[in-house]
Coordinates of C-alpha atoms and ligand atoms in Angstrom, one line a residue:
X1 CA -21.1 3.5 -8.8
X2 CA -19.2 6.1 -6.9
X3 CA -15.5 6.4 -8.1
X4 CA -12.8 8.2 -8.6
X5 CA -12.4 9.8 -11.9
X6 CA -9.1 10.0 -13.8
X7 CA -9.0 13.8 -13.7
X8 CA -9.4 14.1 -10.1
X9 CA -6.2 11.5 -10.3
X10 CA -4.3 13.7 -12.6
X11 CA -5.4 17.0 -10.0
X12 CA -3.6 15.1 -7.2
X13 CA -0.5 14.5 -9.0
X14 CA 0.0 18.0 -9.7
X15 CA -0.9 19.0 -5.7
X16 CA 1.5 15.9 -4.8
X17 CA 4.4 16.5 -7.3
X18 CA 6.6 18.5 -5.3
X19 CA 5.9 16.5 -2.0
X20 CA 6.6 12.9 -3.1
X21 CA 9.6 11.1 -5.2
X22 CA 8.4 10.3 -8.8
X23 CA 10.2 6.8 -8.9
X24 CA 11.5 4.4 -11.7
X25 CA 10.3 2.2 -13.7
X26 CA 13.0 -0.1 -14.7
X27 CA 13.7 -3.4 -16.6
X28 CA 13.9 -6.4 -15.3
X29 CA 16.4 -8.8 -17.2
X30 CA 15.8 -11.5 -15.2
X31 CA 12.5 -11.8 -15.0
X32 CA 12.0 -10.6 -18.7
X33 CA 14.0 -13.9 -19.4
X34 CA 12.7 -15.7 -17.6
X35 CA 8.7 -15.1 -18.9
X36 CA 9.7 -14.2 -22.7
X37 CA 7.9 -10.6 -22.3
X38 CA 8.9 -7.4 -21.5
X39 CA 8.6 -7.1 -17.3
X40 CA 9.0 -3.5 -15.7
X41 CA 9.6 -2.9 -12.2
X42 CA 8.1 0.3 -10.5
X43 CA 10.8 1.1 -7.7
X44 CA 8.0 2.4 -5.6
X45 CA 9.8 0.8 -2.2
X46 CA 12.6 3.6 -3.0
X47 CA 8.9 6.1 -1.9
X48 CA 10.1 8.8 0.9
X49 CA 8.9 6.7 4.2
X50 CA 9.5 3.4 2.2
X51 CA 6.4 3.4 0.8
X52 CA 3.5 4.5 -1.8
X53 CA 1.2 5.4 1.2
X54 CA 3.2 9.0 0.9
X55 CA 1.1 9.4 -2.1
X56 CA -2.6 9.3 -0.8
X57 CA -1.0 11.5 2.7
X58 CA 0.3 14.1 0.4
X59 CA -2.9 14.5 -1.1
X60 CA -5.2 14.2 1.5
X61 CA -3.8 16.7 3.7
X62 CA -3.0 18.7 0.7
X63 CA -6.8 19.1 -0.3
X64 CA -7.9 19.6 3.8
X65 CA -8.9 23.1 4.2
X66 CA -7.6 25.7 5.7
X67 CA -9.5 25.0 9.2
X68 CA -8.8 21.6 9.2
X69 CA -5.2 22.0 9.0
X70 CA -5.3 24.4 11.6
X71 CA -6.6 21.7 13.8
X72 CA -4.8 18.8 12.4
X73 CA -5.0 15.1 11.3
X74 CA -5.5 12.1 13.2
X75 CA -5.4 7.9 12.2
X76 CA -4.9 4.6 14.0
X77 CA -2.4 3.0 11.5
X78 CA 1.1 2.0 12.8
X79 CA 2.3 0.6 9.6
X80 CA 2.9 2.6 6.3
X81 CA 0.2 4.7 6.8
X82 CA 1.4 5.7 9.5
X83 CA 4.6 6.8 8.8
X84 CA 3.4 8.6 5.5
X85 CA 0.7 10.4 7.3
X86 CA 3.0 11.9 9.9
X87 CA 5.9 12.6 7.2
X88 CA 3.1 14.2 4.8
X89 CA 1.9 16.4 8.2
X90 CA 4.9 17.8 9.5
X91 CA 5.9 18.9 6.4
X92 CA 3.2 20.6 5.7
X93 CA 3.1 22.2 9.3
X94 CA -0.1 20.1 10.5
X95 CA -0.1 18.4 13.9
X96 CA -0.9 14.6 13.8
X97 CA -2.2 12.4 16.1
X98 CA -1.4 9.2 15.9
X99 CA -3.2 6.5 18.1
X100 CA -2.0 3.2 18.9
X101 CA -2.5 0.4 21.7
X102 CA -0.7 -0.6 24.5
X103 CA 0.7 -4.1 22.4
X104 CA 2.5 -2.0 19.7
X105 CA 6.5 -2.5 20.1
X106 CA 8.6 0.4 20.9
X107 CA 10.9 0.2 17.9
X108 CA 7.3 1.0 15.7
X109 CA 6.4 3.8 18.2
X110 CA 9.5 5.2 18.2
X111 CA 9.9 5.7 14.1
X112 CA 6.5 7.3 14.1
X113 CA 7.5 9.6 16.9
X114 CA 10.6 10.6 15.3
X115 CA 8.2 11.2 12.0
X116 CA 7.1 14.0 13.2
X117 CA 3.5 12.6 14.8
X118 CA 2.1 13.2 18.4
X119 CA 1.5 9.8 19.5
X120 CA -1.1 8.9 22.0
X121 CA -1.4 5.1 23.7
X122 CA -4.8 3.5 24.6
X123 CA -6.3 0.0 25.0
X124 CA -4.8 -3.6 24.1
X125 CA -6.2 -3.4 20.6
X126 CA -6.9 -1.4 17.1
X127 CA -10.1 -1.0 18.3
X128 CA -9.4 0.6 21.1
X129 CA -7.0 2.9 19.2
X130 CA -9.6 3.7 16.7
X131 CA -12.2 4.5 19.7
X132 CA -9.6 7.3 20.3
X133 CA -9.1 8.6 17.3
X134 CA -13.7 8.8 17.0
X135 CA -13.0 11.0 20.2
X136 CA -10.0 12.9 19.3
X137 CA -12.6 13.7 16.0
X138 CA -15.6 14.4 17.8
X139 CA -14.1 16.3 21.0
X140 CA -11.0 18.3 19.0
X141 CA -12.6 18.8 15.2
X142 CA -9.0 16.6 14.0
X143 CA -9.7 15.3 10.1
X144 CA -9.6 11.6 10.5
X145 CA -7.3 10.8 7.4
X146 CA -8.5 7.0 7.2
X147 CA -6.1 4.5 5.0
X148 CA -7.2 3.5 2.2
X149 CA -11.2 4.3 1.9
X150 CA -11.2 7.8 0.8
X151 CA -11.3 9.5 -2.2
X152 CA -8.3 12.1 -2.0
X153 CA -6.1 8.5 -1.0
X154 CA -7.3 6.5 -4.0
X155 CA -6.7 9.6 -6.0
X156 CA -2.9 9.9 -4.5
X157 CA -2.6 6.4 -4.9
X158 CA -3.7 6.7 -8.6
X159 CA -0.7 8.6 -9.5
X160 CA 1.5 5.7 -9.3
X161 CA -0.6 4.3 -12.3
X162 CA -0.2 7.5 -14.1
X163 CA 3.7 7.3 -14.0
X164 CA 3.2 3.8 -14.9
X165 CA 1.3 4.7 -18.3
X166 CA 3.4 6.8 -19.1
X167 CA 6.8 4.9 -18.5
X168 CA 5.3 1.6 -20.2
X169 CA 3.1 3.4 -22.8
X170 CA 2.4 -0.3 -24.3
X171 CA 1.7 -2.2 -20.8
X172 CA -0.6 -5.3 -21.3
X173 CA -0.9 -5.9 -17.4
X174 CA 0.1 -4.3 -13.7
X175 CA 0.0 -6.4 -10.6
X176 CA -0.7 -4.7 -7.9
X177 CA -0.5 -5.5 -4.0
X178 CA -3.9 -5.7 -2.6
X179 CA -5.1 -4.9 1.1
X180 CA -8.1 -2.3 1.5
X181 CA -7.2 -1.8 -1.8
X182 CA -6.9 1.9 -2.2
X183 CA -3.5 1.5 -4.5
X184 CA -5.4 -0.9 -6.5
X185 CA -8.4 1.0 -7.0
X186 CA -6.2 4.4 -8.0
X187 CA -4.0 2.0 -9.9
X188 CA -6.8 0.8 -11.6
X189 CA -8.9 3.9 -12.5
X190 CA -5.5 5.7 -13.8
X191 CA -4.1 2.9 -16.1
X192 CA -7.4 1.7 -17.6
X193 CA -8.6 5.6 -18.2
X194 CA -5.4 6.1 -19.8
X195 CA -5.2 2.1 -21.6
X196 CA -8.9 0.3 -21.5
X197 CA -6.9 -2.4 -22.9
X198 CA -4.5 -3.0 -19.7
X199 CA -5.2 -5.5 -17.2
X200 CA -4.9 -5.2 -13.8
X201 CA -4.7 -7.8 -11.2
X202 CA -4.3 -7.5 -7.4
X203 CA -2.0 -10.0 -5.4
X204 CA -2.5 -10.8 -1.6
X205 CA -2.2 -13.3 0.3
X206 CA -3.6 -16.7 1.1
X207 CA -3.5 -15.9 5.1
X208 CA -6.4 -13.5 5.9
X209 CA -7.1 -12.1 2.3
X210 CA -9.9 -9.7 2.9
X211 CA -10.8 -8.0 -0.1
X212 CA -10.7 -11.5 -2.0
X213 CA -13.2 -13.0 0.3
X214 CA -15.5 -10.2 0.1
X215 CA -15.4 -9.7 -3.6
X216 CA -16.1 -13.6 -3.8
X217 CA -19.3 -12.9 -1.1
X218 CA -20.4 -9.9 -3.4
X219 CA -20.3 -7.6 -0.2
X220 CA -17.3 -6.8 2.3
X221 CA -17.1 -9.3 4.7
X222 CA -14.3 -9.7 7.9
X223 CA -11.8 -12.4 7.4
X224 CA -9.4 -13.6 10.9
X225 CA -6.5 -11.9 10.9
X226 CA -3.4 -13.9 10.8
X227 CA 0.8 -13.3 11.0
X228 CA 1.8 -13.0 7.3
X229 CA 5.1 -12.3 5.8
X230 CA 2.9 -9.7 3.8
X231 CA 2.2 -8.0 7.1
X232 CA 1.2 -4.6 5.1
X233 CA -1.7 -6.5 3.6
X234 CA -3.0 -7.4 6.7
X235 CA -6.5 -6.0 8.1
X236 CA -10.2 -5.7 6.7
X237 CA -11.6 -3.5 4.1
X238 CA -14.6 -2.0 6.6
X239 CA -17.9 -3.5 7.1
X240 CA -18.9 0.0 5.9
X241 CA -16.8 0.7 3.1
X242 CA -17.9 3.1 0.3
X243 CA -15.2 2.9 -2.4
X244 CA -12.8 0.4 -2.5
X245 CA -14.7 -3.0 -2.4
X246 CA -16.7 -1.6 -5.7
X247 CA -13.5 -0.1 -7.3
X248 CA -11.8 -3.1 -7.0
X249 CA -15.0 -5.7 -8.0
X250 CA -15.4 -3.2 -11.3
X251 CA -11.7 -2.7 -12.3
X252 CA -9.8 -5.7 -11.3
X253 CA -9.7 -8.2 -13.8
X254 CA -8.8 -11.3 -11.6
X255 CA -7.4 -11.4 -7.8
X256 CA -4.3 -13.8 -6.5
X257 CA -3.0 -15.5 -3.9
X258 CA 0.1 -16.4 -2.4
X259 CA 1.3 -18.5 0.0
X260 CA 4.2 -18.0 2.9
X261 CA 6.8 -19.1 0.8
X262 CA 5.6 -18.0 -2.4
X263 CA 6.0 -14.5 -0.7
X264 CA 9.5 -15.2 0.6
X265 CA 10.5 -16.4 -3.0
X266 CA 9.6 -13.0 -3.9
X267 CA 11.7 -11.5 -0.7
X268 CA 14.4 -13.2 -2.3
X269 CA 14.3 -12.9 -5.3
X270 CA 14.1 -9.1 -5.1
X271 CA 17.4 -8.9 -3.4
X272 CA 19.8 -11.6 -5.2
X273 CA 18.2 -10.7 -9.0
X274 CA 17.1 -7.4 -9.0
X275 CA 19.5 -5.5 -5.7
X276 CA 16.0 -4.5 -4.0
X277 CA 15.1 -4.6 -0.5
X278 CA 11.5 -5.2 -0.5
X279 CA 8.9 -6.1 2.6
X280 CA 6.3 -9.3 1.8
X281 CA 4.0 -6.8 0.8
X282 CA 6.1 -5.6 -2.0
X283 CA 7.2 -8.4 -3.2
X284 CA 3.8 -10.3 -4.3
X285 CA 4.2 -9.4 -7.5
X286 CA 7.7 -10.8 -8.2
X287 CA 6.2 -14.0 -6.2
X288 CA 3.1 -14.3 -8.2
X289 CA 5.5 -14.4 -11.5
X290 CA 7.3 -16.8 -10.2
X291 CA 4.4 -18.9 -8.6
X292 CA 3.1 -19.2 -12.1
X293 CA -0.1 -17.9 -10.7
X294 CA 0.0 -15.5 -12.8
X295 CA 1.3 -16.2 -16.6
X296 CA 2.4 -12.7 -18.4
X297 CA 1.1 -12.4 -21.8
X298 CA 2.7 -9.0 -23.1
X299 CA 4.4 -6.2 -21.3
X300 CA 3.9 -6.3 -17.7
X301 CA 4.5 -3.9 -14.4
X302 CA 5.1 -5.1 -10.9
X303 CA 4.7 -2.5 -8.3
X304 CA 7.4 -2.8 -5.5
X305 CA 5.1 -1.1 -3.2
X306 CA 7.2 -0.8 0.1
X307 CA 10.5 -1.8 1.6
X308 CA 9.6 -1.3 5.3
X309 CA 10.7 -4.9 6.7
X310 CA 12.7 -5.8 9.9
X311 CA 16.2 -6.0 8.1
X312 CA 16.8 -9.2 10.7
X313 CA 13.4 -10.5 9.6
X314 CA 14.8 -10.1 5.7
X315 CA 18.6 -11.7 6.6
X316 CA 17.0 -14.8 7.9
X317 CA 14.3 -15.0 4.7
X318 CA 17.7 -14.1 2.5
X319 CA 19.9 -16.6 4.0
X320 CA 16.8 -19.4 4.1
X321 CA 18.0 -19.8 7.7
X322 CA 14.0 -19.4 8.7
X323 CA 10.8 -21.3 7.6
X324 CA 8.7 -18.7 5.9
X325 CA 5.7 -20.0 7.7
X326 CA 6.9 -19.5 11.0
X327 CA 8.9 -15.8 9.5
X328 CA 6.0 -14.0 10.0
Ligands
LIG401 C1 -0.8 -0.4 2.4 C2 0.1 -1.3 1.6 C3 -0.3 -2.1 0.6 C4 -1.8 -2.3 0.3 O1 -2.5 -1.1 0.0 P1 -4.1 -1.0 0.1 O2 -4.4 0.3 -0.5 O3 -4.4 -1.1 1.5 O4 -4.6 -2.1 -0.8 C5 0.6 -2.7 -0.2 N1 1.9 -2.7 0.0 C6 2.4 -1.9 1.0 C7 3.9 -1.8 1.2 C8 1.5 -1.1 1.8 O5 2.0 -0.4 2.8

């Protein structure tokens, strides 16, 4: 199986170390309560851009070579990776392109404009952005810097499971939010090279889980798309894709599911027990705690992967004055 190896994990944190926030990993009271055992929380939400996706950016454009950064970076993401890509580019003093359709709201444009990134608008869909980012490598030599399914992302991603290792030396499982699943497959191949023993268990959610229906179909497969609180989860892991789906089917130990308001539990609970502002996405592992859909059995680390939410989006989920499934 191709993978990526703990050393080239431990390479990316020393290229990334001065470009990204190494954030804390800090007790939860409640929750340790709560579930009798020891449960850490890994700030990562507090990420520059709100996010761990700064991790894989960093390292991506960090290991481009000299050419390519003289021509620059380009993706179709208008979420996290996004954002991280064009933070990670301007400061390195690499132009990126960002593509995006016609149906993307202004607010979202705006904070990626403001990043840093060129921004170009085409089409009525994704696809149609990601048609212009094929031409944009083909016609202008720009390094597509794709999401999750690369190895110099899974590597940045990885360092979060490094600093987890090392903060929680004794950790008996991490849960880890699960899309494409490059955080889970870095995640993964850092804590188990460092602890065979841990266990690590991804968390999405029950509307339009793609990397759980492919690993059950042995092969990645395209689930619909549908409006989830966890809207960073959202998306397929590639008909085509190369690492992830057999990262995650070799080091996850078990895959979980949550429901709308099993998610906005974890919204909640974030902000009136621990003080955090978290989006869906970061809060499945706080949600699958308290779903009981997972049942901690030693020390355990949630990884608050992002706190890029609407803030009127989170008063309503706070104040309960919205359904959660009609939130998203
Ligand atoms: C992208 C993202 C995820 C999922 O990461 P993958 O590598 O796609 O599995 C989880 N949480 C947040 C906040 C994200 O932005």
């Amino acid at each position: 199986m191709q993978t990526v190896p703990l050393h080239d994990i431990e390479a990316a944190r020393r290229r990334i170390a001065d470009r990204i926030v190494a954030t804390p990993t800090v007790s939860s009271t409640s929750l340790s309560e709560r579930f009798g055992v020891p449960v850490h929380l890994k700030l990562e939400q507090r990420q520059i851009t709100g996010s761990f996706k700064l991790r894989g950016a960093s390292n991506a454009i960090a290991s481009l070579s000299p050419q390519e950064k003289a021509r620059g970076v380009v993706a179709a993401s208008t979420g996290n990776h996004g954002r991280a890509l064009a933070h990670a580019a301007r400061l390195e003093g690499v132009r990126a392109v960002i593509c995006m359709s016609k149906l993307v709201p202004a607010n979202k444009v705006d904070e990626i404009r403001r990043l840093g990134a060129e921004i170009r608008i085409v089409g009525n869909s994704q696809d149609d952005a990601q048609v212009e980012v094929e031409r944009l490598v083909a016609d202008e030599g720009l390094a597509m810097v794709p999401p999750f399914d690369d190895p110099a992302i899974i590597a940045g991603q990885g360092t979060l499971g490094l600093e987890i290792a090392e903060a929680v030396p004794n950790v008996a499982t991490v849960l880890v939010p699960l899309s494409g699943g490059g955080l889970a497959a870095g995640v993964a191949a850092a804590v188990k090279g460092l602890k065979p023993s841990a266990k690590v268990i991804g968390i999405s959610m029950e509307r339009g889980p793609a990397m759980k229906a492919s690993l059950d179909a042995g092969r990645p497969v395209q689930v619909k798309e549908l409006p989830t609180l966890a809207d960073s989860l959202g998306g397929g892991v590639g008909l085509d894709n190369r690492l992830t789906f057999a990262m995650c089917r070799d080091l996850l130990d078990d895959v979980v599911l949550l429901s709308e308001d099993e998610i906005a539990a974890g919204i909640v609970h974030a902000y009136e027990q621990e003080r955090e502002i978290v989006e869906g996405a970061g809060a499945v592992g706080i949600a699958a705690l308290l779903a009981g859909k997972v049942k901690p059995s030693g020390p355990t680390v949630l990884i608050l992967s992002g706190r890029n939410i609407d803030m009127g989006l989170h008063r309503s989920i706070v104040c309960g004055t919205v359904e959660a499934e009609r939130a998203a």
